[in-house]
mmCIF file of C-alpha atoms in Angstrom:
data_model
loop_
_atom_site.group_PDB
_atom_site.id
_atom_site.type_symbol
_atom_site.label_atom_id
_atom_site.label_comp_id
_atom_site.label_asym_id
_atom_site.label_seq_id
_atom_site.Cartn_x
_atom_site.Cartn_y
_atom_site.Cartn_z
ATOM 1 C CA MET A 1 23.413 -3.723 -8.974
ATOM 2 C CA GLY A 2 25.730 -0.851 -9.862
ATOM 3 C CA SER A 3 22.945 1.030 -11.632
ATOM 4 C CA VAL A 4 20.655 0.586 -8.629
ATOM 5 C CA GLN A 5 23.323 1.939 -6.297
ATOM 6 C CA ARG A 6 23.934 4.949 -8.530
ATOM 7 C CA ALA A 7 20.196 5.631 -8.789
ATOM 8 C CA MET A 8 19.881 5.460 -5.010
ATOM 9 C CA ARG A 9 22.734 7.938 -4.617
ATOM 10 C CA LEU A 10 20.927 10.322 -6.937
ATOM 11 C CA LEU A 11 17.686 9.950 -4.995
ATOM 12 C CA GLU A 12 19.497 10.657 -1.741
ATOM 13 C CA ARG A 13 21.057 13.792 -3.181
ATOM 14 C CA VAL A 14 17.774 15.060 -4.608
ATOM 15 C CA ALA A 15 16.159 14.524 -1.189
ATOM 16 C CA GLU A 16 18.780 16.832 0.337
ATOM 17 C CA HIS A 17 17.772 19.712 -1.976
ATOM 18 C CA GLU A 18 14.420 21.059 -0.851
ATOM 19 C CA TYR A 19 14.292 23.504 -3.762
ATOM 20 C CA GLY A 20 15.514 21.080 -6.395
ATOM 21 C CA ALA A 21 18.858 20.623 -8.129
ATOM 22 C CA PRO A 22 20.014 20.505 -11.762
ATOM 23 C CA ALA A 23 21.505 17.414 -13.371
ATOM 24 C CA LYS A 24 25.028 18.835 -13.505
ATOM 25 C CA GLN A 25 25.066 19.546 -9.787
ATOM 26 C CA LEU A 26 23.674 16.089 -8.973
ATOM 27 C CA ALA A 27 26.262 14.440 -11.228
ATOM 28 C CA ARG A 28 29.042 16.369 -9.499
ATOM 29 C CA GLU A 29 27.785 15.578 -5.992
ATOM 30 C CA THR A 30 27.426 11.850 -6.727
ATOM 31 C CA GLY A 31 30.654 11.565 -8.714
ATOM 32 C CA LEU A 32 28.826 10.300 -11.795
ATOM 33 C CA ALA A 33 29.604 11.080 -15.385
ATOM 34 C CA LEU A 34 27.062 13.571 -16.714
ATOM 35 C CA PRO A 35 25.673 11.205 -19.415
ATOM 36 C CA THR A 36 25.201 8.477 -16.782
ATOM 37 C CA ALA A 37 23.480 10.895 -14.431
ATOM 38 C CA TYR A 38 21.189 12.141 -17.211
ATOM 39 C CA HIS A 39 20.207 8.574 -18.135
ATOM 40 C CA LEU A 40 19.430 7.583 -14.543
ATOM 41 C CA LEU A 41 17.577 10.820 -13.840
ATOM 42 C CA ARG A 42 15.376 10.341 -16.914
ATOM 43 C CA THR A 43 14.613 6.767 -15.806
ATOM 44 C CA LEU A 44 13.734 7.887 -12.291
ATOM 45 C CA VAL A 45 11.450 10.592 -13.678
ATOM 46 C CA HIS A 46 9.772 8.057 -15.961
ATOM 47 C CA GLU A 47 9.132 5.719 -13.005
ATOM 48 C CA GLY A 48 7.755 8.520 -10.860
ATOM 49 C CA TYR A 49 10.539 8.583 -8.267
ATOM 50 C CA LEU A 50 11.623 12.029 -9.438
ATOM 51 C CA ARG A 51 9.940 14.912 -11.213
ATOM 52 C CA ARG A 52 11.557 17.596 -13.326
ATOM 53 C CA ASP A 53 10.499 21.214 -13.263
ATOM 54 C CA GLN A 54 12.335 23.968 -15.184
ATOM 55 C CA GLY A 55 15.539 21.953 -15.300
ATOM 56 C CA LEU A 56 15.505 21.077 -11.587
ATOM 57 C CA PHE A 57 14.879 17.623 -10.137
ATOM 58 C CA PHE A 58 12.608 16.979 -7.123
ATOM 59 C CA LEU A 59 11.376 13.855 -5.386
ATOM 60 C CA GLY A 60 8.357 12.401 -7.159
ATOM 61 C CA ALA A 61 5.154 10.821 -5.916
ATOM 62 C CA ALA A 62 6.590 7.287 -5.889
ATOM 63 C CA ALA A 63 9.470 8.330 -3.633
ATOM 64 C CA GLU A 64 7.081 10.161 -1.325
ATOM 65 C CA ARG A 65 4.931 7.032 -1.059
ATOM 66 C CA LEU A 66 8.025 5.065 -0.097
ATOM 67 C CA SER A 67 8.850 7.680 2.509
ATOM 68 C CA GLY A 68 5.347 7.456 3.948
ATOM 69 C CA SER A 69 5.503 3.657 4.067
ATOM 70 C CA ALA A 70 8.876 3.782 5.773
ATOM 71 C CA ALA A 71 7.535 6.186 8.383
ATOM 72 C CA GLN A 72 4.561 3.927 9.007
ATOM 73 C CA GLN A 73 6.836 0.892 9.379
ATOM 74 C CA LYS A 74 8.995 2.847 11.812
ATOM 75 C CA ARG A 75 5.926 3.725 13.912
ATOM 76 C CA ARG A 76 4.808 0.099 13.857
ATOM 77 C CA SER A 77 8.275 -1.052 14.913
ATOM 78 C CA THR A 78 8.253 1.481 17.731
ATOM 79 C CA VAL A 79 4.935 0.146 19.029
ATOM 80 C CA VAL A 80 6.126 -3.460 18.825
ATOM 81 C CA GLU A 81 9.295 -2.578 20.749
ATOM 82 C CA ALA A 82 7.318 -0.707 23.400
ATOM 83 C CA LEU A 83 4.912 -3.607 23.937
ATOM 84 C CA ALA A 84 7.824 -6.042 24.209
ATOM 85 C CA HIS A 85 9.487 -3.782 26.790
ATOM 86 C CA TRP A 86 6.298 -3.592 28.871
ATOM 87 C CA ARG A 87 5.729 -7.347 28.487
ATOM 88 C CA ASP A 88 9.187 -8.118 29.858
ATOM 89 C CA SER A 89 9.185 -5.509 32.632
ATOM 90 C CA ILE A 90 5.745 -6.557 33.916
ATOM 91 C CA GLY A 91 5.904 -10.265 33.132
ATOM 92 C CA ALA A 92 2.563 -10.463 31.343
ATOM 93 C CA PRO A 93 1.191 -10.434 27.786
ATOM 94 C CA VAL A 94 0.453 -6.903 26.526
ATOM 95 C CA TYR A 95 -2.124 -5.928 23.902
ATOM 96 C CA TYR A 96 -2.685 -2.807 21.785
ATOM 97 C CA ALA A 97 -6.139 -2.216 20.295
ATOM 98 C CA VAL A 98 -8.186 0.567 18.727
ATOM 99 C CA TYR A 99 -11.822 1.257 17.901
ATOM 100 C CA ARG A 100 -11.949 2.009 14.191
ATOM 101 C CA ASP A 101 -14.874 2.287 11.776
ATOM 102 C CA GLY A 102 -17.250 0.905 14.368
ATOM 103 C CA GLU A 103 -15.194 -2.171 15.167
ATOM 104 C CA ILE A 104 -12.712 -3.377 17.788
ATOM 105 C CA GLU A 105 -9.316 -4.125 16.271
ATOM 106 C CA VAL A 106 -6.488 -5.770 18.186
ATOM 107 C CA MET A 107 -3.501 -4.298 16.375
ATOM 108 C CA CYS A 108 -0.599 -5.925 18.180
ATOM 109 C CA VAL A 109 -0.002 -8.547 20.860
ATOM 110 C CA SER A 110 3.274 -9.201 22.659
ATOM 111 C CA ASP A 111 3.628 -12.422 24.637
ATOM 112 C CA THR A 112 6.074 -15.227 25.393
ATOM 113 C CA PRO A 113 5.762 -19.026 25.678
ATOM 114 C CA GLY A 114 5.922 -18.633 29.446
ATOM 115 C CA ASN A 115 3.282 -15.886 29.468
ATOM 116 C CA PRO A 116 0.996 -16.623 26.511
ATOM 117 C CA ALA A 117 -1.712 -14.262 25.302
ATOM 118 C CA VAL A 118 -5.402 -15.033 25.701
ATOM 119 C CA GLU A 119 -6.597 -17.336 22.938
ATOM 120 C CA GLU A 120 -9.267 -15.777 20.721
ATOM 121 C CA TRP A 121 -11.741 -18.597 21.063
ATOM 122 C CA ALA A 122 -14.729 -16.257 20.549
ATOM 123 C CA ASN A 123 -14.422 -13.439 18.017
ATOM 124 C CA PHE A 124 -12.937 -10.383 19.762
ATOM 125 C CA ARG A 125 -14.959 -7.981 17.605
ATOM 126 C CA GLU A 126 -18.252 -9.620 18.439
ATOM 127 C CA THR A 127 -17.565 -10.050 22.162
ATOM 128 C CA GLY A 128 -16.292 -6.607 23.157
ATOM 129 C CA HIS A 129 -18.769 -6.591 26.043
ATOM 130 C CA ALA A 130 -16.937 -9.538 27.615
ATOM 131 C CA HIS A 131 -13.265 -8.583 27.605
ATOM 132 C CA ALA A 132 -11.358 -5.679 29.145
ATOM 133 C CA VAL A 133 -10.087 -4.441 25.781
ATOM 134 C CA GLY A 134 -13.600 -4.124 24.385
ATOM 135 C CA GLN A 135 -15.089 -2.647 27.535
ATOM 136 C CA CYS A 136 -12.307 -0.066 27.702
ATOM 137 C CA LEU A 137 -12.830 0.980 24.096
ATOM 138 C CA LEU A 138 -16.609 1.117 24.432
ATOM 139 C CA ALA A 139 -16.290 3.190 27.610
ATOM 140 C CA GLN A 140 -14.494 5.854 25.578
ATOM 141 C CA LEU A 141 -17.388 6.181 23.110
ATOM 142 C CA ASP A 142 -20.451 8.341 23.537
ATOM 143 C CA GLU A 143 -23.828 6.784 24.309
ATOM 144 C CA PRO A 144 -25.117 6.628 20.704
ATOM 145 C CA ALA A 145 -21.918 4.974 19.498
ATOM 146 C CA ARG A 146 -22.103 2.392 22.289
ATOM 147 C CA ARG A 147 -25.720 1.562 21.463
ATOM 148 C CA ASP A 148 -24.875 1.332 17.772
ATOM 149 C CA HIS A 149 -22.101 -1.141 18.574
ATOM 150 C CA LEU A 150 -24.395 -3.256 20.738
ATOM 151 C CA ASP A 151 -27.095 -3.228 18.054
ATOM 152 C CA ARG A 152 -24.571 -4.878 15.759
ATOM 153 C CA HIS A 153 -22.840 -7.019 18.402
ATOM 154 C CA PRO A 154 -25.379 -7.706 21.173
ATOM 155 C CA VAL A 155 -24.384 -9.008 24.591
ATOM 156 C CA GLN A 156 -24.116 -12.784 24.720
ATOM 157 C CA THR A 157 -23.120 -15.150 27.493
ATOM 158 C CA ILE A 158 -19.470 -16.176 27.128
ATOM 159 C CA THR A 159 -18.738 -17.464 30.628
ATOM 160 C CA PRO A 160 -20.743 -17.559 33.879
ATOM 161 C CA TYR A 161 -19.143 -14.207 34.756
ATOM 162 C CA THR A 162 -20.096 -12.324 31.588
ATOM 163 C CA VAL A 163 -22.380 -9.298 31.914
ATOM 164 C CA ARG A 164 -25.932 -10.472 31.283
ATOM 165 C CA ASP A 165 -27.579 -7.842 29.085
ATOM 166 C CA ASP A 166 -27.097 -4.571 27.221
ATOM 167 C CA SER A 167 -28.578 -2.453 29.993
ATOM 168 C CA SER A 168 -26.225 -3.848 32.610
ATOM 169 C CA LEU A 169 -23.259 -3.259 30.339
ATOM 170 C CA LEU A 170 -24.295 0.298 29.511
ATOM 171 C CA ARG A 171 -24.673 1.091 33.213
ATOM 172 C CA ARG A 172 -21.215 -0.289 33.874
ATOM 173 C CA LEU A 173 -19.682 1.674 31.001
ATOM 174 C CA GLY A 174 -21.458 4.812 32.177
ATOM 175 C CA ARG A 175 -19.865 4.462 35.596
ATOM 176 C CA ALA A 176 -16.344 4.105 34.151
ATOM 177 C CA ARG A 177 -14.159 7.035 35.164
ATOM 178 C CA ARG A 178 -12.324 8.873 32.415
ATOM 179 C CA MET A 179 -8.818 7.498 31.813
ATOM 180 C CA GLU A 180 -9.192 4.894 34.584
ATOM 181 C CA PRO A 181 -8.307 1.258 33.812
ATOM 182 C CA VAL A 182 -11.052 -1.267 33.136
ATOM 183 C CA VAL A 183 -10.750 -4.614 34.923
ATOM 184 C CA GLU A 184 -12.507 -7.851 34.005
ATOM 185 C CA ARG A 185 -12.241 -11.194 35.735
ATOM 186 C CA GLN A 186 -13.033 -14.373 33.772
ATOM 187 C CA GLU A 187 -15.726 -12.664 31.696
ATOM 188 C CA TYR A 188 -14.162 -13.694 28.381
ATOM 189 C CA THR A 189 -12.025 -16.689 29.333
ATOM 190 C CA LEU A 190 -12.246 -18.821 32.453
ATOM 191 C CA GLY A 191 -9.003 -18.777 34.383
ATOM 192 C CA VAL A 192 -7.913 -15.348 33.098
ATOM 193 C CA VAL A 193 -8.153 -11.820 34.533
ATOM 194 C CA CYS A 194 -7.479 -8.723 32.437
ATOM 195 C CA SER A 195 -7.133 -4.962 32.650
ATOM 196 C CA ALA A 196 -7.127 -2.294 29.942
ATOM 197 C CA ILE A 197 -5.835 1.266 30.119
ATOM 198 C CA PRO A 198 -7.606 3.850 27.921
ATOM 199 C CA ILE A 199 -5.596 5.978 25.512
ATOM 200 C CA THR A 200 -7.483 8.635 23.580
ATOM 201 C CA VAL A 201 -5.755 10.486 20.758
ATOM 202 C CA GLY A 202 -7.993 12.995 19.016
ATOM 203 C CA SER A 203 -11.253 11.249 18.271
ATOM 204 C CA THR A 204 -9.760 7.750 18.198
ATOM 205 C CA ALA A 205 -10.244 5.403 21.145
ATOM 206 C CA ALA A 206 -7.341 3.072 21.909
ATOM 207 C CA THR A 207 -6.156 0.890 24.754
ATOM 208 C CA ILE A 208 -3.150 -0.995 26.050
ATOM 209 C CA ALA A 209 -4.073 -4.050 28.090
ATOM 210 C CA LEU A 210 -2.589 -6.991 29.944
ATOM 211 C CA SER A 211 -3.793 -10.405 31.085
ATOM 212 C CA LEU A 212 -2.845 -12.816 33.864
ATOM 213 C CA PRO A 213 -3.979 -16.284 34.949
ATOM 214 C CA THR A 214 -6.357 -16.284 37.891
ATOM 215 C CA GLN A 215 -3.733 -17.840 40.141
ATOM 216 C CA GLN A 216 -1.865 -14.532 39.729
ATOM 217 C CA ALA A 217 -4.963 -12.367 40.194
ATOM 218 C CA ASP A 218 -3.363 -10.579 43.130
ATOM 219 C CA ARG A 219 -0.816 -9.172 40.666
ATOM 220 C CA LEU A 220 -3.428 -7.634 38.384
ATOM 221 C CA LEU A 221 -3.848 -4.230 40.023
ATOM 222 C CA PRO A 222 -0.129 -3.708 40.844
ATOM 223 C CA ALA A 223 0.777 -4.773 37.286
ATOM 224 C CA THR A 224 -1.833 -2.384 35.887
ATOM 225 C CA ARG A 225 -0.437 0.511 37.909
ATOM 226 C CA GLN A 226 3.068 -0.378 36.715
ATOM 227 C CA LEU A 227 1.862 -0.442 33.108
ATOM 228 C CA GLN A 228 0.245 2.971 33.598
ATOM 229 C CA ARG A 229 3.531 4.363 34.853
ATOM 230 C CA GLU A 230 5.451 2.791 31.991
ATOM 231 C CA ILE A 231 3.019 4.234 29.450
ATOM 232 C CA GLY A 232 3.189 7.649 31.079
ATOM 233 C CA ARG A 233 6.971 7.671 30.840
ATOM 234 C CA LEU A 234 7.262 6.428 27.292
ATOM 235 C CA LEU A 235 4.098 7.384 25.419
ATOM 236 C CA GLY A 236 5.120 10.954 24.585
ATOM 237 C CA SER A 237 8.545 10.063 23.261
ATOM 238 C CA LEU A 238 7.261 6.984 21.436
ATOM 239 C CA ALA A 239 4.421 8.900 19.802
ATOM 240 C CA ILE A 240 2.397 5.716 19.339
ATOM 241 C CA SER A 241 0.425 6.002 16.124
ATOM 242 C CA ILE A 242 -3.241 5.093 16.313
ATOM 243 C CA SER A 243 -3.127 4.392 12.567
ATOM 244 C CA ILE A 244 -0.811 1.387 12.663
#
């Protein structure tokens, strides 16, 4: 354990020196004996956590990969915390999804026992035409991309309220106003109404959505407007990553 702690102290010190640092300086700054510092530095270089160039030590590829993973985990944690905040403030399950590589991906869901999320009883990827999340993502695509998606995942009847055919769906998507929420009522699951708010970052389509039981349908539009306000206040500072 002591060796691990000393190695971590060396890594921390190297990270503080953008232009590298020699072994003697690192030993002095960490309070290590020079032979101990040399031994640990050589081990860290061998494992790829450091690299040595003209007597100076820099962070290596392995340390940079760790840094990238930590940043990704931090972004993921930030998204999870944001969804939980919106879930609690609105009193409804909240969903985060993206359209990636031609498919709908629900990345994160935040719910509670008292306000459970919609059960995925029919594959979300294959039934994007029937739920608000999928419709919102498809509405953000151009016409060829929409048709490509429907060629692979054609419209099918999920409930009596589901859109009936590709043409009807395409007309509906074409009428969707940019950055306006998409609302669906019992098209994917009987007894559930949903809304999805589009979020476009670069060329990636994303959405944050919520669902409510039909007995609370009168809350859907006010809850959607509240979610829009919450997103508007927090999205910039949270810097939600589409790549989570």
